[in-house]
Amino acid sequence: MDPLVDPFGRSIRYLRVSVTDRCDFRCVYCMSEDMTFLPKNEILTLEELDRLCSAFVRHGVEKLRITGGEPLVRRNIMSFFEAMGRHLRSGALRELTLTTNGSQLERFAADLARVGVRRVNVSLDTLDEDRFRKLTRWGRLPQVLRGIEAAHAAGLRVKINAVALKGDTEEEMFDLVQWCAKEGHDLTFIEVMPMGDIGNEMRLDQFWSLRDLRARLAERYTLTDVTERTGGPARYVRLEETGQKIGFITPLSHNFCESCNRVRLTCTGQLHTCLGQEGASDLRASLRASTMDDAVLDDAIRAAIRLKPKGHDFDYSRGEAGVVGGRISRHMSHTGG
Ligand code: SAM
Ligand code: SF4
């Protein structure tokens, strides 16, 4: 089957799939404490997710990242990972991976490795128990650290994703860098994005530019830009003193749209072809229109890719997070980070 190519000539090779909007944490930059979740009947079943993801793999998607909400809290999620493992074995899929808060990794790390997962992104913004509780509201740090150890023991490569937060990350960035160096984990910092309504004041309070973070890092380390790109949104620097590579994801600058090869599927079957645009295509309707064959679905996928925009539209202009046209109303936990 022909690979998916968008109107700007970008081949779509990477699908991120949110398998649930639910989560066992309530991170302050992601959710409000009293989040309302989608009714269960709106969520795709695991069988439907299998059919959809398999259609994308048939269309040339080589990398699948499972996310959420918290993917590992979805009931029976390992059966889905096992199902996707068959695409690894057939050679159609080059990588099956996930982004997780780590709370359930202790339980699942060995199974994930068994089905063919090789790397896992764990979101961890702090190594301080009190701060962890403050930022995640419901999370407990020791549980996540045990999960990371289990992942390591199962042979999974761990990448830590830390959201850059004013004050908190400023105080702790060197501890995180040193801990990752000691444990052998990769580390990427992410700029807070204006997604979901958690209150505008909160956003401005939270935002800490990665330019500032980088400048702080340079006070203590010699930074060398890593020029080769991985195809993803991150830019990397090497710390000469430790040899570590540190990633920066700054979605607010338009530095990766032109090479963007990814699309995102929500747990309700909406396909977002750009994280920073509101538009989406409803693949659930096409999926449910015919259970006999995938012709309708295949057409709907191709039509959706034809709508992929050239770039995104985030804007914190004039110091106001969430100005018209610059804020995305859905939460990150809905689209999957
Ligand atoms: N629950 C999993 C986790 O936390 O890794 C997967 C889903 S979470 C939505 C994916 C990533 O999005 C996490 O690394 C999280 O820190 C990040 N994230 C959530 N809200 C964000 C926001 N408003 N801006 C930037 N990153 C955000
Ligand atoms: Fe849950 Fe991940 Fe959002 Fe935190 S960032 S509330 S762990 S979905």
Coordinates of C-alpha atoms and ligand atoms in Angstrom, one line a residue:
M1 CA 0.0 0.0 0.0
D2 CA 1.3 3.5 -0.9
P3 CA 2.8 5.4 2.1
L4 CA 0.9 8.4 3.4
V5 CA 2.3 11.7 2.1
D6 CA 0.8 15.0 3.1
P7 CA 0.4 18.0 0.8
F8 CA 3.8 19.4 1.8
G9 CA 5.6 16.2 0.8
R10 CA 6.1 14.9 4.3
S11 CA 5.8 11.1 4.7
I12 CA 3.8 10.1 7.7
R13 CA 5.8 7.4 9.5
Y14 CA 5.0 8.1 13.2
L15 CA 1.7 7.6 15.0
R16 CA 1.1 8.6 18.6
V17 CA -1.9 7.0 20.1
S18 CA -3.7 8.0 23.2
V19 CA -5.4 4.9 24.6
T20 CA -7.2 6.6 27.4
D21 CA -7.9 10.1 28.7
R22 CA -7.8 8.9 32.3
C23 CA -4.9 9.1 34.7
D24 CA -3.9 8.2 38.2
F25 CA -2.1 11.6 38.5
R26 CA -3.4 15.2 38.2
C27 CA -0.3 17.1 37.1
V28 CA -0.8 20.8 37.6
Y29 CA 0.2 21.8 34.1
C30 CA -1.9 19.0 32.5
M31 CA -5.2 18.6 34.3
S32 CA -7.4 20.4 36.7
E33 CA -8.0 18.4 39.9
D34 CA -11.7 17.8 39.2
M35 CA -11.2 16.7 35.6
T36 CA -14.2 15.3 33.8
F37 CA -13.4 12.3 31.8
L38 CA -15.1 11.0 28.6
P39 CA -17.9 8.5 29.0
K40 CA -16.6 5.0 28.4
N41 CA -18.7 4.4 25.4
E42 CA -17.0 7.1 23.5
I43 CA -13.6 5.5 23.9
L44 CA -12.4 3.1 21.3
T45 CA -12.2 -0.5 22.4
L46 CA -8.8 -2.2 22.4
E47 CA -10.0 -4.2 19.3
E48 CA -10.9 -0.9 17.5
L49 CA -7.5 0.6 18.5
D50 CA -5.8 -2.5 17.1
R51 CA -7.7 -2.2 13.8
L52 CA -6.9 1.5 13.5
C53 CA -3.2 1.2 14.4
S54 CA -2.9 -1.8 12.1
A55 CA -4.4 0.3 9.2
F56 CA -1.7 3.0 9.8
V57 CA 1.0 0.4 9.9
R58 CA -0.3 -1.0 6.6
H59 CA 0.0 2.6 5.3
G60 CA 3.7 2.8 6.2
V61 CA 3.7 4.0 9.8
E62 CA 6.9 2.5 11.3
K63 CA 6.9 4.0 14.8
L64 CA 4.1 3.7 17.2
R65 CA 4.1 5.6 20.5
I66 CA 1.4 4.7 23.0
T67 CA 0.4 7.4 25.4
G68 CA -2.6 8.9 27.2
G69 CA -3.8 10.0 29.8
E70 CA -1.8 7.3 31.5
P71 CA -1.6 4.4 29.1
L72 CA -0.8 1.8 31.7
V73 CA -3.9 2.4 33.7
R74 CA -6.2 1.3 30.9
R75 CA -7.7 -2.1 31.7
N76 CA -6.1 -5.0 29.8
I77 CA -3.6 -2.7 28.1
M78 CA -1.0 -5.5 27.8
S79 CA -3.2 -7.4 25.4
F80 CA -3.0 -4.3 23.1
F81 CA 0.8 -4.2 23.4
E82 CA 0.9 -7.8 22.6
A83 CA -1.3 -7.3 19.6
M84 CA 1.0 -4.5 18.3
G85 CA 4.0 -6.8 18.9
R86 CA 3.0 -8.8 15.9
H87 CA 3.8 -5.8 13.7
L88 CA 7.3 -5.7 15.1
R89 CA 7.8 -9.4 14.5
S90 CA 6.6 -9.0 10.9
G91 CA 9.1 -6.2 10.4
A92 CA 6.4 -3.7 9.4
L93 CA 6.9 -1.7 12.6
R94 CA 10.4 -0.6 13.6
E95 CA 9.5 0.7 17.0
L96 CA 6.8 0.2 19.6
T97 CA 7.2 2.5 22.6
L98 CA 5.2 4.4 25.2
T99 CA 5.2 7.6 27.3
T100 CA 4.2 6.9 30.9
N101 CA 4.2 8.6 34.3
G102 CA 5.9 5.4 35.5
S103 CA 3.4 4.6 38.3
Q104 CA 2.6 1.2 36.9
L105 CA 6.0 0.3 35.4
E106 CA 7.0 -1.9 38.2
R107 CA 4.1 -4.2 37.3
F108 CA 4.5 -4.0 33.5
A109 CA 8.1 -3.4 32.6
A110 CA 9.0 -7.1 32.1
D111 CA 5.9 -7.7 29.9
L112 CA 6.6 -4.7 27.8
A113 CA 10.1 -5.9 27.1
R114 CA 8.8 -9.3 26.3
V115 CA 6.5 -8.0 23.5
G116 CA 9.3 -6.0 22.0
V117 CA 9.3 -2.6 23.6
R118 CA 12.9 -1.4 23.8
R119 CA 12.6 2.2 25.1
V120 CA 10.2 4.0 27.4
N121 CA 9.7 7.7 28.1
V122 CA 9.0 8.4 31.7
S123 CA 7.7 11.8 32.7
L124 CA 9.5 12.9 35.8
D125 CA 9.8 16.6 36.7
T126 CA 11.4 16.3 40.2
L127 CA 13.3 14.0 42.5
D128 CA 12.0 15.7 45.6
E129 CA 9.1 13.8 47.2
D130 CA 7.2 16.9 48.4
R131 CA 7.6 18.7 45.1
F132 CA 6.5 15.6 43.3
R133 CA 3.3 15.4 45.3
K134 CA 2.7 19.1 44.7
L135 CA 3.2 18.8 40.9
T136 CA 1.4 15.6 40.3
R137 CA -1.2 16.0 43.2
W138 CA -1.9 12.3 43.4
G139 CA 1.5 10.8 42.5
R140 CA 4.1 9.3 44.8
L141 CA 7.7 9.5 43.9
P142 CA 9.0 6.2 45.3
Q143 CA 6.5 4.2 43.3
V144 CA 7.8 5.9 40.1
L145 CA 11.4 5.4 41.0
R146 CA 10.7 1.7 41.6
G147 CA 9.0 1.6 38.1
I148 CA 12.1 3.2 36.5
E149 CA 14.3 0.6 38.2
A150 CA 12.1 -2.2 37.0
A151 CA 12.3 -0.8 33.4
H152 CA 16.0 -0.7 33.6
A153 CA 16.2 -4.2 35.0
A154 CA 14.0 -5.4 32.2
G155 CA 16.5 -4.0 29.7
L156 CA 14.4 -1.0 28.6
R157 CA 16.2 2.2 27.8
V158 CA 14.7 5.0 29.8
K159 CA 14.3 8.6 28.7
I160 CA 13.2 11.1 31.3
N161 CA 10.9 13.9 30.1
A162 CA 10.8 16.9 32.5
V163 CA 8.5 19.8 31.9
A164 CA 10.4 23.1 32.5
L165 CA 8.6 25.0 35.3
K166 CA 9.4 28.3 36.7
G167 CA 10.9 28.0 40.2
D168 CA 10.7 24.3 40.5
T169 CA 12.9 23.3 37.5
E170 CA 15.1 26.3 38.1
E171 CA 15.9 24.9 41.5
E172 CA 16.2 21.3 40.5
M173 CA 17.6 21.1 37.0
F174 CA 21.2 20.3 38.1
D175 CA 20.0 17.5 40.4
L176 CA 18.0 16.0 37.5
V177 CA 20.9 16.3 35.1
Q178 CA 23.3 14.6 37.6
W179 CA 20.9 11.9 38.5
C180 CA 20.3 11.0 34.8
A181 CA 24.0 10.9 34.2
K182 CA 24.5 8.6 37.2
E183 CA 21.6 6.3 36.2
G184 CA 22.4 6.4 32.5
H185 CA 19.0 7.8 31.4
D186 CA 18.5 10.3 28.6
L187 CA 16.9 13.6 29.6
T188 CA 14.7 16.0 27.7
F189 CA 13.2 19.2 28.9
I190 CA 9.9 20.3 27.5
E191 CA 8.4 23.8 27.5
V192 CA 4.9 24.0 28.9
M193 CA 2.4 24.3 26.2
P194 CA -0.9 26.2 26.4
M195 CA -3.2 23.2 26.2
G196 CA -6.5 22.7 28.1
D197 CA -8.1 25.1 30.4
I198 CA -6.4 25.1 33.8
G199 CA -6.6 28.8 34.2
N200 CA -4.5 31.4 32.3
E201 CA -2.8 32.8 35.4
M202 CA -1.5 29.3 36.2
R203 CA 0.0 29.0 32.7
L204 CA 2.0 32.2 33.0
D205 CA 3.1 31.3 36.5
Q206 CA 4.4 27.9 35.2
F207 CA 6.1 28.9 32.0
W208 CA 9.9 28.9 32.1
S209 CA 11.6 29.3 28.7
L210 CA 14.1 26.7 27.7
R211 CA 16.4 29.5 26.5
D212 CA 16.7 30.5 30.1
L213 CA 17.2 26.9 31.2
R214 CA 19.9 26.4 28.6
A215 CA 21.7 29.6 29.8
R216 CA 21.7 28.2 33.4
L217 CA 23.0 24.9 32.2
A218 CA 25.8 26.8 30.4
E219 CA 26.9 28.4 33.7
R220 CA 28.0 25.0 34.9
Y221 CA 28.7 22.9 31.8
T222 CA 30.3 23.3 28.3
L223 CA 27.4 22.9 25.8
T224 CA 28.0 21.7 22.3
D225 CA 25.0 21.7 19.9
V226 CA 24.4 18.3 18.4
T227 CA 23.7 18.9 14.8
E228 CA 22.2 15.7 13.6
R229 CA 18.4 15.6 13.9
T230 CA 16.4 12.6 15.0
G231 CA 13.3 13.5 13.0
G232 CA 11.5 14.5 16.2
P233 CA 10.9 17.9 17.7
A234 CA 13.8 17.8 20.1
R235 CA 17.1 19.6 19.6
Y236 CA 20.1 18.3 21.6
V237 CA 23.2 19.6 23.2
R238 CA 26.1 17.6 24.6
L239 CA 27.5 18.3 28.0
E240 CA 31.2 18.0 27.5
E241 CA 32.0 17.3 31.1
T242 CA 29.7 14.3 31.4
G243 CA 29.2 13.3 27.7
Q244 CA 25.4 13.4 28.3
K245 CA 23.0 14.5 25.6
I246 CA 20.2 16.7 26.8
G247 CA 17.1 17.3 24.6
F248 CA 15.0 20.4 24.4
I249 CA 11.5 20.5 23.1
T250 CA 10.3 24.0 22.4
P251 CA 7.0 23.6 20.7
L252 CA 6.3 27.3 20.8
S253 CA 9.0 28.0 18.3
H254 CA 8.3 26.7 14.8
N255 CA 11.5 24.8 14.6
F256 CA 10.2 21.4 13.6
C257 CA 7.1 21.7 11.6
E258 CA 8.8 21.4 8.2
S259 CA 10.1 17.9 9.1
C260 CA 7.1 16.8 11.1
N261 CA 6.3 13.2 10.1
R262 CA 3.8 12.5 12.9
V263 CA 0.1 12.4 13.5
R264 CA -1.8 11.8 16.7
L265 CA -4.8 9.6 17.4
T266 CA -7.1 10.3 20.4
C267 CA -8.7 7.6 22.4
T268 CA -12.0 8.5 20.7
G269 CA -10.6 8.0 17.2
Q270 CA -10.0 11.6 16.3
L271 CA -6.9 12.1 14.2
H272 CA -5.0 15.3 14.8
T273 CA -2.4 16.0 12.2
C274 CA -0.9 18.8 14.1
L275 CA -0.6 19.1 17.9
G276 CA -1.0 22.9 17.7
Q277 CA -4.1 23.1 15.6
E278 CA -7.7 22.5 16.6
G279 CA -8.8 20.6 13.5
A280 CA -9.3 16.8 13.6
S281 CA -10.7 14.0 11.5
D282 CA -13.1 11.5 12.9
L283 CA -11.8 8.1 12.1
R284 CA -14.2 6.4 14.6
A285 CA -17.2 6.9 12.3
S286 CA -15.3 5.4 9.4
L287 CA -14.1 2.5 11.6
R288 CA -17.6 1.7 12.7
A289 CA -19.2 2.3 9.3
S290 CA -17.9 -1.1 8.2
T291 CA -16.6 -3.9 10.2
M292 CA -16.3 -6.2 7.2
D293 CA -13.3 -4.5 5.5
D294 CA -11.1 -1.5 5.8
A295 CA -11.8 0.3 2.5
V296 CA -13.8 3.1 4.1
L297 CA -11.3 3.5 6.9
D298 CA -8.3 3.6 4.5
D299 CA -10.0 6.3 2.5
A300 CA -10.7 8.3 5.6
I301 CA -7.1 8.0 6.7
R302 CA -5.8 9.3 3.3
A303 CA -8.3 12.1 3.4
A304 CA -7.2 13.1 6.9
I305 CA -3.6 13.2 5.9
R306 CA -4.4 15.5 3.0
L307 CA -5.5 18.1 5.7
K308 CA -2.2 18.1 7.6
P309 CA -1.4 21.8 8.0
K310 CA 2.0 23.3 7.3
G311 CA 2.7 24.3 10.9
H312 CA 1.1 25.2 14.2
D313 CA -0.2 28.2 15.8
F314 CA 0.8 28.5 19.5
D315 CA 1.4 32.0 20.8
Y316 CA 2.2 33.4 24.1
S317 CA 2.4 36.9 22.6
R318 CA 2.3 40.0 24.8
G319 CA 2.8 37.9 27.8
E320 CA -0.7 36.5 27.8
A321 CA -1.0 32.8 27.7
G322 CA -4.0 31.8 25.8
V323 CA -4.7 34.7 23.5
V324 CA -7.2 34.1 20.8
G325 CA -5.8 31.8 18.2
G326 CA -2.9 30.9 20.4
R327 CA -4.4 28.4 22.8
I328 CA -5.6 24.9 22.2
S329 CA -8.7 24.1 24.1
R330 CA -8.1 20.3 24.5
H331 CA -6.0 18.9 27.2
M332 CA -2.7 17.2 26.5
S333 CA -4.0 14.1 28.2
H334 CA -6.7 13.9 25.4
T335 CA -4.4 14.1 22.4
G336 CA -1.5 12.4 24.1
G337 CA 1.8 14.3 24.7
Ligands
SAM1 N1 0.7 10.2 31.5 C1 1.8 10.0 30.6 C2 2.9 10.8 31.1 O1 2.7 11.7 31.9 O2 4.0 10.6 30.6 C3 1.5 10.2 29.2 C4 0.7 11.3 28.8 S1 1.3 12.9 29.2 C5 0.0 14.0 28.6 C6 2.6 13.1 28.0 C7 3.6 14.2 28.3 O3 2.9 15.5 28.2 C8 4.2 14.2 29.7 O4 5.6 14.2 29.5 C9 3.7 15.5 30.3 O5 4.7 16.1 31.1 C10 3.5 16.4 29.1 N2 2.5 17.4 29.3 C11 1.3 17.4 29.8 N3 0.7 18.6 29.8 C12 1.6 19.5 29.2 C13 1.6 20.8 28.9 N4 0.6 21.6 29.1 N5 2.7 21.3 28.3 C14 3.8 20.5 28.0 N6 3.9 19.2 28.3 C15 2.8 18.7 28.9
SF4_2 FE1 -1.5 12.2 33.9 FE2 0.6 12.4 32.3 FE3 -1.2 14.4 32.4 FE4 0.4 13.9 34.5 S1 1.1 14.6 32.4 S2 -1.8 14.2 34.6 S3 0.7 11.8 34.4 S4 -1.5 12.4 31.7

